[in-house]
Amino acid sequence: MIRNKEDYKYYLDQDRKALRIGKSNFLGQIVSYISPNQIWKFQKTLRTLEYYENRKKKGLSKLYYLYLKYKYKNISLKLGFSIPPNVFGPGLAIVHYGTIVINGNAKIGANCRMHACVNIGASGGEDEAPKLGDNVYIAPGAKVYGNITIASNTAIGANAVVNKSFDKENTVLAGVPAKVIGEVNIKQIIKHLND
């Protein structure tokens, strides 16, 4: 969770690395102004909203926070993302535009790489949602739901339906319902972990 300015800068830096976006020089800044990377724009807005949401809001910062909520809602609708603040740790990489729905009670660790059509949510009116560890790869169409935990260094396959906990690290989950189908070196999938 972003609690101060240092956390905010760290989260932005880790997200930038996860998306494989280099630091901008002057020409890069002009190009990104003319044709911005919409996912990076979304993630920067998410992290800024989290920063302002987690601090005391008074005076102008309260007005700026309300503006950020409005801006965040608009870009979320444009990209098809329903991702509440304070769910993801640093190093988030959303790979494609498309429908992504995340429950506000879910907790997802650092370095999550996620594709389109992913749903992470509660089950049958429960308040509890999944808790995923660090370095988790979620392939397109995966559904993760219920009061469950997923270990760090896990890959969830395309269209998998994960509705029970998996505590063993370095595994691949796939199928309906999901089961362990093999082992994985997560650094081969989440490339920025090698940097």
mmCIF file of N, CA, C and O in Angstrom, residues 81 94-100 114-119 138-143:
data_model
loop_
_atom_site.group_PDB
_atom_site.id
_atom_site.type_symbol
_atom_site.label_atom_id
_atom_site.label_comp_id
_atom_site.label_asym_id
_atom_site.label_seq_id
_atom_site.Cartn_x
_atom_site.Cartn_y
_atom_site.Cartn_z
ATOM 1 N N PHE A 81 -11.320 -1.692 -17.711
ATOM 2 C CA PHE A 81 -10.775 -2.179 -16.447
ATOM 3 C C PHE A 81 -11.679 -1.781 -15.291
ATOM 4 O O PHE A 81 -12.104 -0.630 -15.200
ATOM 5 N N ILE A 94 -0.226 -4.781 -16.679
ATOM 6 C CA ILE A 94 -1.424 -5.153 -17.428
ATOM 7 C C ILE A 94 -0.997 -5.191 -18.882
ATOM 8 O O ILE A 94 -0.541 -4.193 -19.429
ATOM 9 N N VAL A 95 -1.144 -6.336 -19.507
ATOM 10 C CA VAL A 95 -0.528 -6.546 -20.812
ATOM 11 C C VAL A 95 -1.374 -6.035 -21.973
ATOM 12 O O VAL A 95 -0.843 -5.552 -22.961
ATOM 13 N N HIS A 96 -2.723 -6.119 -21.873
ATOM 14 C CA HIS A 96 -3.586 -5.724 -22.985
ATOM 15 C C HIS A 96 -4.795 -4.946 -22.478
ATOM 16 O O HIS A 96 -5.193 -5.085 -21.333
ATOM 17 N N TYR A 97 -5.392 -4.179 -23.379
ATOM 18 C CA TYR A 97 -6.710 -3.607 -23.094
ATOM 19 C C TYR A 97 -7.706 -4.755 -23.033
ATOM 20 O O TYR A 97 -7.486 -5.805 -23.617
ATOM 21 N N GLY A 98 -8.826 -4.526 -22.418
ATOM 22 C CA GLY A 98 -9.886 -5.525 -22.394
ATOM 23 C C GLY A 98 -10.451 -5.664 -21.000
ATOM 24 O O GLY A 98 -9.927 -5.116 -20.041
ATOM 25 N N THR A 99 -11.516 -6.389 -20.893
ATOM 26 C CA THR A 99 -12.225 -6.506 -19.638
ATOM 27 C C THR A 99 -11.365 -7.173 -18.564
ATOM 28 O O THR A 99 -10.895 -8.290 -18.738
ATOM 29 N N ILE A 100 -11.171 -6.460 -17.475
ATOM 30 C CA ILE A 100 -10.517 -6.994 -16.280
ATOM 31 C C ILE A 100 -11.348 -6.526 -15.102
ATOM 32 O O ILE A 100 -11.590 -5.333 -14.940
ATOM 33 N N MET A 114 -0.676 -9.580 -15.832
ATOM 34 C CA MET A 114 -2.055 -9.979 -16.049
ATOM 35 C C MET A 114 -2.520 -9.607 -17.461
ATOM 36 O O MET A 114 -2.222 -8.529 -17.953
ATOM 37 N N HIS A 115 -3.275 -10.525 -18.059
ATOM 38 C CA HIS A 115 -3.809 -10.319 -19.399
ATOM 39 C C HIS A 115 -5.296 -9.947 -19.354
ATOM 40 O O HIS A 115 -5.890 -9.859 -18.282
ATOM 41 N N ALA A 116 -5.895 -9.801 -20.525
ATOM 42 C CA ALA A 116 -7.302 -9.403 -20.652
ATOM 43 C C ALA A 116 -8.250 -10.516 -20.215
ATOM 44 O O ALA A 116 -7.892 -11.686 -20.180
ATOM 45 N N CYS A 117 -9.460 -10.117 -19.895
ATOM 46 C CA CYS A 117 -10.565 -11.007 -19.534
ATOM 47 C C CYS A 117 -10.302 -11.789 -18.248
ATOM 48 O O CYS A 117 -10.765 -12.915 -18.092
ATOM 49 N N VAL A 118 -9.568 -11.191 -17.327
ATOM 50 C CA VAL A 118 -9.297 -11.802 -16.025
ATOM 51 C C VAL A 118 -10.322 -11.293 -15.023
ATOM 52 O O VAL A 118 -10.654 -10.114 -15.011
ATOM 53 N N ASN A 119 -10.838 -12.203 -14.206
ATOM 54 C CA ASN A 119 -11.738 -11.844 -13.101
ATOM 55 C C ASN A 119 -11.162 -12.396 -11.814
ATOM 56 O O ASN A 119 -10.832 -13.581 -11.741
ATOM 57 N N ILE A 138 -0.963 -14.210 -14.654
ATOM 58 C CA ILE A 138 -2.362 -14.596 -14.883
ATOM 59 C C ILE A 138 -2.637 -14.467 -16.381
ATOM 60 O O ILE A 138 -2.659 -13.371 -16.932
ATOM 61 N N ALA A 139 -2.862 -15.595 -17.035
ATOM 62 C CA ALA A 139 -3.075 -15.642 -18.484
ATOM 63 C C ALA A 139 -4.477 -15.161 -18.847
ATOM 64 O O ALA A 139 -5.349 -15.027 -17.981
ATOM 65 N N PRO A 140 -4.731 -14.914 -20.135
ATOM 66 C CA PRO A 140 -6.038 -14.401 -20.566
ATOM 67 C C PRO A 140 -7.195 -15.303 -20.146
ATOM 68 O O PRO A 140 -7.109 -16.535 -20.230
ATOM 69 N N GLY A 141 -8.248 -14.678 -19.683
ATOM 70 C CA GLY A 141 -9.483 -15.386 -19.382
ATOM 71 C C GLY A 141 -9.535 -16.113 -18.060
ATOM 72 O O GLY A 141 -10.534 -16.767 -17.756
ATOM 73 N N ALA A 142 -8.497 -16.025 -17.248
ATOM 74 C CA ALA A 142 -8.482 -16.751 -15.975
ATOM 75 C C ALA A 142 -9.502 -16.156 -14.999
ATOM 76 O O ALA A 142 -9.717 -14.947 -14.965
ATOM 77 N N LYS A 143 -10.114 -17.027 -14.225
ATOM 78 C CA LYS A 143 -11.076 -16.631 -13.193
ATOM 79 C C LYS A 143 -10.562 -17.168 -11.859
ATOM 80 O O LYS A 143 -10.321 -18.358 -11.720
#
